[in-house]
Structure formats: structure tokens, C-alpha cells
Amino acid sequence: MDNCIFCKIISGEIPSNKVYEDDKILAFYDLSPQAPVHVLIIPKTHICCADELDSENCEIVGYIFSKIPQIAKKLGLENGYRVVNNCKEEGGQSVFHLHFHLLGGKKLTLQMA
Ligand code: AMP
Ligand code: ZN
């Protein structure tokens, strides 16, 4: 997708600090970390946001979650972590390519808004 930062990260046009990659997904460090460990996990296919998921394209979400334990272990998050998805403007989404924040490295407080 033209003009999508995360598609450009996937293609290598924009550099990233990669944590995990396979043919379906990429995980890389967030440029502006909100926790001691803050990684983004994205599908390699462009899906705008969680609100665009349907029965045709939702398989990738299960795939991402199936890889999270492996990614978390690599990051040393044995004591736990948080997975966050921000959806559309009022959900706080700023990059419109589906992504999951993997946050950890300290005891996280519950901030709902
Ligand atoms: P969200 O606000 O949920 O859409 O999250 C987008 C995230 O992408 C933010 O936490 C940004 O810090 C992060 N981000 C934006 N551009 C880059 C980039 N080039 N490399 C790594 N993280 C980025
Ligand atoms: Zn994209």
C-alpha cells in the first residue's frame, strides 16, 4: 500500500530494528517506546485496522497471537506482558496498518483511557 509506513518497513524502504520475521508477520521495536520493552507486531499484508477484519482476512490475527509467546520469550518477558491494539482515530490509532503493541519489562498499570 503506497504511503503506508509499515508497508515501507516490510519492504525495507524504511529501516526497523527487527525482533522476529517470517513470511507472514514482522515484529520490530517501536520508535517511541511506552514501556521498557515495546515491540510492534504486524501482518505483511496491508489491513488498515481491526475494524477491517472479517472472516476472509482474520486468520492472520490468530497467527500473530500464536507467535507472541515465542516473541515474548525472546524479549525476556517471562513475567508477563500486555498486547494492545488501537483501532481508528478514537481508539488512538496513528498508523493505519493493523498492528499489535507488545509491552512489558515492568509491572504495567491499568490505564484504560
Ligand atoms: P498506534 O498509535 O497504535 O497506531 O501505534 C503506532 C506506533 O507506531 C506508535 O507507537 C509509534 O511510535 C510507532 N511508529 C511509528 N513510526 C515508526 C517507525 N518508523 N518505526 C517504529 N515504530 C514506529
Ligand atoms: Zn501497510
PDB file of C-alpha atoms and ligand atoms in Angstrom:
ATOM      1  CA  MET A   1       0.000   0.000   0.000  1.00  0.00           C
ATOM      2  CA  ASP A   2       1.507   3.357  -1.067  1.00  0.00           C
ATOM      3  CA  ASN A   3       2.261   5.826   1.688  1.00  0.00           C
ATOM      4  CA  CYS A   4       1.945   3.268   4.473  1.00  0.00           C
ATOM      5  CA  ILE A   5       4.906   3.500   6.860  1.00  0.00           C
ATOM      6  CA  PHE A   6       4.580  -0.115   7.958  1.00  0.00           C
ATOM      7  CA  CYS A   7       4.368  -1.428   4.362  1.00  0.00           C
ATOM      8  CA  LYS A   8       7.588   0.517   3.750  1.00  0.00           C
ATOM      9  CA  ILE A   9       9.159  -1.128   6.803  1.00  0.00           C
ATOM     10  CA  ILE A  10       8.134  -4.541   5.425  1.00  0.00           C
ATOM     11  CA  SER A  11       9.669  -3.739   2.022  1.00  0.00           C
ATOM     12  CA  GLY A  12      12.829  -2.410   3.679  1.00  0.00           C
ATOM     13  CA  GLU A  13      12.350   1.101   2.307  1.00  0.00           C
ATOM     14  CA  ILE A  14      12.209   2.353   5.904  1.00  0.00           C
ATOM     15  CA  PRO A  15      14.651   0.716   8.355  1.00  0.00           C
ATOM     16  CA  SER A  16      13.487  -1.013  11.523  1.00  0.00           C
ATOM     17  CA  ASN A  17      15.007  -2.842  14.425  1.00  0.00           C
ATOM     18  CA  LYS A  18      13.606  -6.312  13.822  1.00  0.00           C
ATOM     19  CA  VAL A  19      12.843  -8.815  16.558  1.00  0.00           C
ATOM     20  CA  TYR A  20      11.103 -11.551  14.570  1.00  0.00           C
ATOM     21  CA  GLU A  21      10.217 -12.123  10.941  1.00  0.00           C
ATOM     22  CA  ASP A  22       8.705 -14.867   8.831  1.00  0.00           C
ATOM     23  CA  ASP A  23       6.735 -14.975   5.591  1.00  0.00           C
ATOM     24  CA  LYS A  24       3.523 -13.691   7.241  1.00  0.00           C
ATOM     25  CA  ILE A  25       4.486 -11.252  10.009  1.00  0.00           C
ATOM     26  CA  LEU A  26       7.150  -8.862  11.225  1.00  0.00           C
ATOM     27  CA  ALA A  27       7.939  -7.712  14.776  1.00  0.00           C
ATOM     28  CA  PHE A  28      10.133  -4.677  15.395  1.00  0.00           C
ATOM     29  CA  TYR A  29      10.899  -2.203  18.165  1.00  0.00           C
ATOM     30  CA  ASP A  30       8.608   0.813  18.476  1.00  0.00           C
ATOM     31  CA  LEU A  31      10.400   4.081  17.701  1.00  0.00           C
ATOM     32  CA  SER A  32       8.796   5.767  20.702  1.00  0.00           C
ATOM     33  CA  PRO A  33       8.692   3.148  23.473  1.00  0.00           C
ATOM     34  CA  GLN A  34       5.975   3.420  26.126  1.00  0.00           C
ATOM     35  CA  ALA A  35       7.480   0.668  28.313  1.00  0.00           C
ATOM     36  CA  PRO A  36      10.961  -0.811  28.838  1.00  0.00           C
ATOM     37  CA  VAL A  37      10.103  -3.325  26.109  1.00  0.00           C
ATOM     38  CA  HIS A  38       7.806  -2.093  23.335  1.00  0.00           C
ATOM     39  CA  VAL A  39       7.548  -4.050  20.121  1.00  0.00           C
ATOM     40  CA  LEU A  40       5.051  -3.837  17.273  1.00  0.00           C
ATOM     41  CA  ILE A  41       3.800  -6.958  15.521  1.00  0.00           C
ATOM     42  CA  ILE A  42       2.331  -6.504  12.065  1.00  0.00           C
ATOM     43  CA  PRO A  43       0.959  -8.687   9.279  1.00  0.00           C
ATOM     44  CA  LYS A  44       2.838  -8.461   5.989  1.00  0.00           C
ATOM     45  CA  THR A  45      -0.442  -7.946   4.167  1.00  0.00           C
ATOM     46  CA  HIS A  46      -1.900  -4.462   4.472  1.00  0.00           C
ATOM     47  CA  ILE A  47      -5.025  -4.438   6.628  1.00  0.00           C
ATOM     48  CA  CYS A  48      -5.970  -0.951   7.748  1.00  0.00           C
ATOM     49  CA  CYS A  49      -7.202  -1.702  11.259  1.00  0.00           C
ATOM     50  CA  ALA A  50      -9.054  -4.200  13.439  1.00  0.00           C
ATOM     51  CA  ASP A  51     -12.334  -2.766  12.178  1.00  0.00           C
ATOM     52  CA  GLU A  52     -11.444  -4.089   8.699  1.00  0.00           C
ATOM     53  CA  LEU A  53     -11.163  -7.675   9.874  1.00  0.00           C
ATOM     54  CA  ASP A  54     -13.661 -10.218   8.572  1.00  0.00           C
ATOM     55  CA  SER A  55     -13.935 -13.956   8.036  1.00  0.00           C
ATOM     56  CA  GLU A  56     -11.743 -13.679   4.917  1.00  0.00           C
ATOM     57  CA  ASN A  57      -8.713 -11.996   6.471  1.00  0.00           C
ATOM     58  CA  CYS A  58      -8.873 -12.681  10.230  1.00  0.00           C
ATOM     59  CA  GLU A  59      -6.695 -15.794  10.171  1.00  0.00           C
ATOM     60  CA  ILE A  60      -3.588 -13.629  10.439  1.00  0.00           C
ATOM     61  CA  VAL A  61      -4.684 -12.406  13.875  1.00  0.00           C
ATOM     62  CA  GLY A  62      -4.657 -15.948  15.233  1.00  0.00           C
ATOM     63  CA  TYR A  63      -1.302 -16.490  13.574  1.00  0.00           C
ATOM     64  CA  ILE A  64       0.124 -13.360  15.240  1.00  0.00           C
ATOM     65  CA  PHE A  65      -1.140 -14.498  18.640  1.00  0.00           C
ATOM     66  CA  SER A  66       0.311 -17.959  18.059  1.00  0.00           C
ATOM     67  CA  LYS A  67       3.756 -16.356  17.676  1.00  0.00           C
ATOM     68  CA  ILE A  68       3.505 -13.933  20.609  1.00  0.00           C
ATOM     69  CA  PRO A  69       4.761 -16.422  23.258  1.00  0.00           C
ATOM     70  CA  GLN A  70       7.872 -17.083  21.174  1.00  0.00           C
ATOM     71  CA  ILE A  71       8.491 -13.353  20.595  1.00  0.00           C
ATOM     72  CA  ALA A  72       7.845 -12.538  24.270  1.00  0.00           C
ATOM     73  CA  LYS A  73      10.275 -15.231  25.367  1.00  0.00           C
ATOM     74  CA  LYS A  74      12.950 -13.832  23.069  1.00  0.00           C
ATOM     75  CA  LEU A  75      12.386 -10.416  24.662  1.00  0.00           C
ATOM     76  CA  GLY A  76      12.711 -11.792  28.198  1.00  0.00           C
ATOM     77  CA  LEU A  77       9.074 -11.166  29.125  1.00  0.00           C
ATOM     78  CA  GLU A  78       8.696 -14.355  31.223  1.00  0.00           C
ATOM     79  CA  ASN A  79       6.881 -12.417  33.962  1.00  0.00           C
ATOM     80  CA  GLY A  80       4.156 -11.180  31.651  1.00  0.00           C
ATOM     81  CA  TYR A  81       3.282  -8.562  29.129  1.00  0.00           C
ATOM     82  CA  ARG A  82       0.420  -6.636  27.553  1.00  0.00           C
ATOM     83  CA  VAL A  83      -0.868  -6.825  23.986  1.00  0.00           C
ATOM     84  CA  VAL A  84      -2.692  -3.718  22.749  1.00  0.00           C
ATOM     85  CA  ASN A  85      -4.474  -2.812  19.555  1.00  0.00           C
ATOM     86  CA  ASN A  86      -5.619   0.735  18.914  1.00  0.00           C
ATOM     87  CA  CYS A  87      -8.438   0.897  16.373  1.00  0.00           C
ATOM     88  CA  LYS A  88      -9.170   4.016  14.291  1.00  0.00           C
ATOM     89  CA  GLU A  89      -8.959   7.606  15.432  1.00  0.00           C
ATOM     90  CA  GLU A  90     -10.912   7.454  18.687  1.00  0.00           C
ATOM     91  CA  GLY A  91      -9.084   4.262  19.629  1.00  0.00           C
ATOM     92  CA  GLY A  92      -5.812   6.146  19.374  1.00  0.00           C
ATOM     93  CA  GLN A  93      -4.552   4.580  16.153  1.00  0.00           C
ATOM     94  CA  SER A  94      -1.953   6.690  14.365  1.00  0.00           C
ATOM     95  CA  VAL A  95      -0.541   4.250  11.802  1.00  0.00           C
ATOM     96  CA  PHE A  96      -3.258   2.707   9.667  1.00  0.00           C
ATOM     97  CA  HIS A  97      -1.735  -0.716   9.115  1.00  0.00           C
ATOM     98  CA  LEU A  98      -3.020  -3.312  11.610  1.00  0.00           C
ATOM     99  CA  HIS A  99      -0.547  -3.782  14.455  1.00  0.00           C
ATOM    100  CA  PHE A 100      -0.347  -5.116  17.970  1.00  0.00           C
ATOM    101  CA  HIS A 101       1.763  -3.439  20.628  1.00  0.00           C
ATOM    102  CA  LEU A 102       3.650  -5.909  22.823  1.00  0.00           C
ATOM    103  CA  LEU A 103       4.563  -4.102  26.032  1.00  0.00           C
ATOM    104  CA  GLY A 104       6.444  -5.252  29.091  1.00  0.00           C
ATOM    105  CA  GLY A 105       9.602  -5.149  31.135  1.00  0.00           C
ATOM    106  CA  LYS A 106       7.944  -3.680  34.238  1.00  0.00           C
ATOM    107  CA  LYS A 107       4.720  -4.007  36.242  1.00  0.00           C
ATOM    108  CA  LEU A 108       2.247  -2.207  33.987  1.00  0.00           C
ATOM    109  CA  THR A 109      -0.540  -0.108  35.442  1.00  0.00           C
ATOM    110  CA  LEU A 110      -4.079  -0.316  34.116  1.00  0.00           C
ATOM    111  CA  GLN A 111      -4.729   2.758  32.006  1.00  0.00           C
ATOM    112  CA  MET A 112      -7.981   2.329  30.155  1.00  0.00           C
ATOM    113  CA  ALA A 113      -8.047   5.765  28.564  1.00  0.00           C
TER     114      ALA A 113
HETATM  115  P1  AMP B   1      -0.734   3.387  17.074  1.00  0.00           P
HETATM  116  O1  AMP B   1      -0.748   4.734  17.731  1.00  0.00           O
HETATM  117  O2  AMP B   1      -1.438   2.322  17.825  1.00  0.00           O
HETATM  118  O3  AMP B   1      -1.197   3.480  15.636  1.00  0.00           O
HETATM  119  O4  AMP B   1       0.779   2.930  17.068  1.00  0.00           O
HETATM  120  C1  AMP B   1       1.695   3.310  16.097  1.00  0.00           C
HETATM  121  C2  AMP B   1       3.050   3.134  16.679  1.00  0.00           C
HETATM  122  O5  AMP B   1       4.000   3.144  15.633  1.00  0.00           O
HETATM  123  C3  AMP B   1       3.474   4.250  17.647  1.00  0.00           C
HETATM  124  O6  AMP B   1       3.728   3.676  18.930  1.00  0.00           O
HETATM  125  C4  AMP B   1       4.734   4.822  17.004  1.00  0.00           C
HETATM  126  O7  AMP B   1       5.716   5.159  17.956  1.00  0.00           O
HETATM  127  C5  AMP B   1       5.174   3.689  16.121  1.00  0.00           C
HETATM  128  N1  AMP B   1       5.964   4.057  14.956  1.00  0.00           N
HETATM  129  C6  AMP B   1       5.680   4.996  14.022  1.00  0.00           C
HETATM  130  N2  AMP B   1       6.616   5.015  13.063  1.00  0.00           N
HETATM  131  C7  AMP B   1       7.524   4.056  13.386  1.00  0.00           C
HETATM  132  C8  AMP B   1       8.724   3.567  12.788  1.00  0.00           C
HETATM  133  N3  AMP B   1       9.194   4.074  11.656  1.00  0.00           N
HETATM  134  N4  AMP B   1       9.402   2.576  13.429  1.00  0.00           N
HETATM  135  C9  AMP B   1       8.924   2.059  14.586  1.00  0.00           C
HETATM  136  N5  AMP B   1       7.795   2.445  15.181  1.00  0.00           N
HETATM  137  C10 AMP B   1       7.105   3.440  14.598  1.00  0.00           C
HETATM  138 ZN    ZN B   2       0.537  -1.048   5.167  1.00  0.00          ZN
END
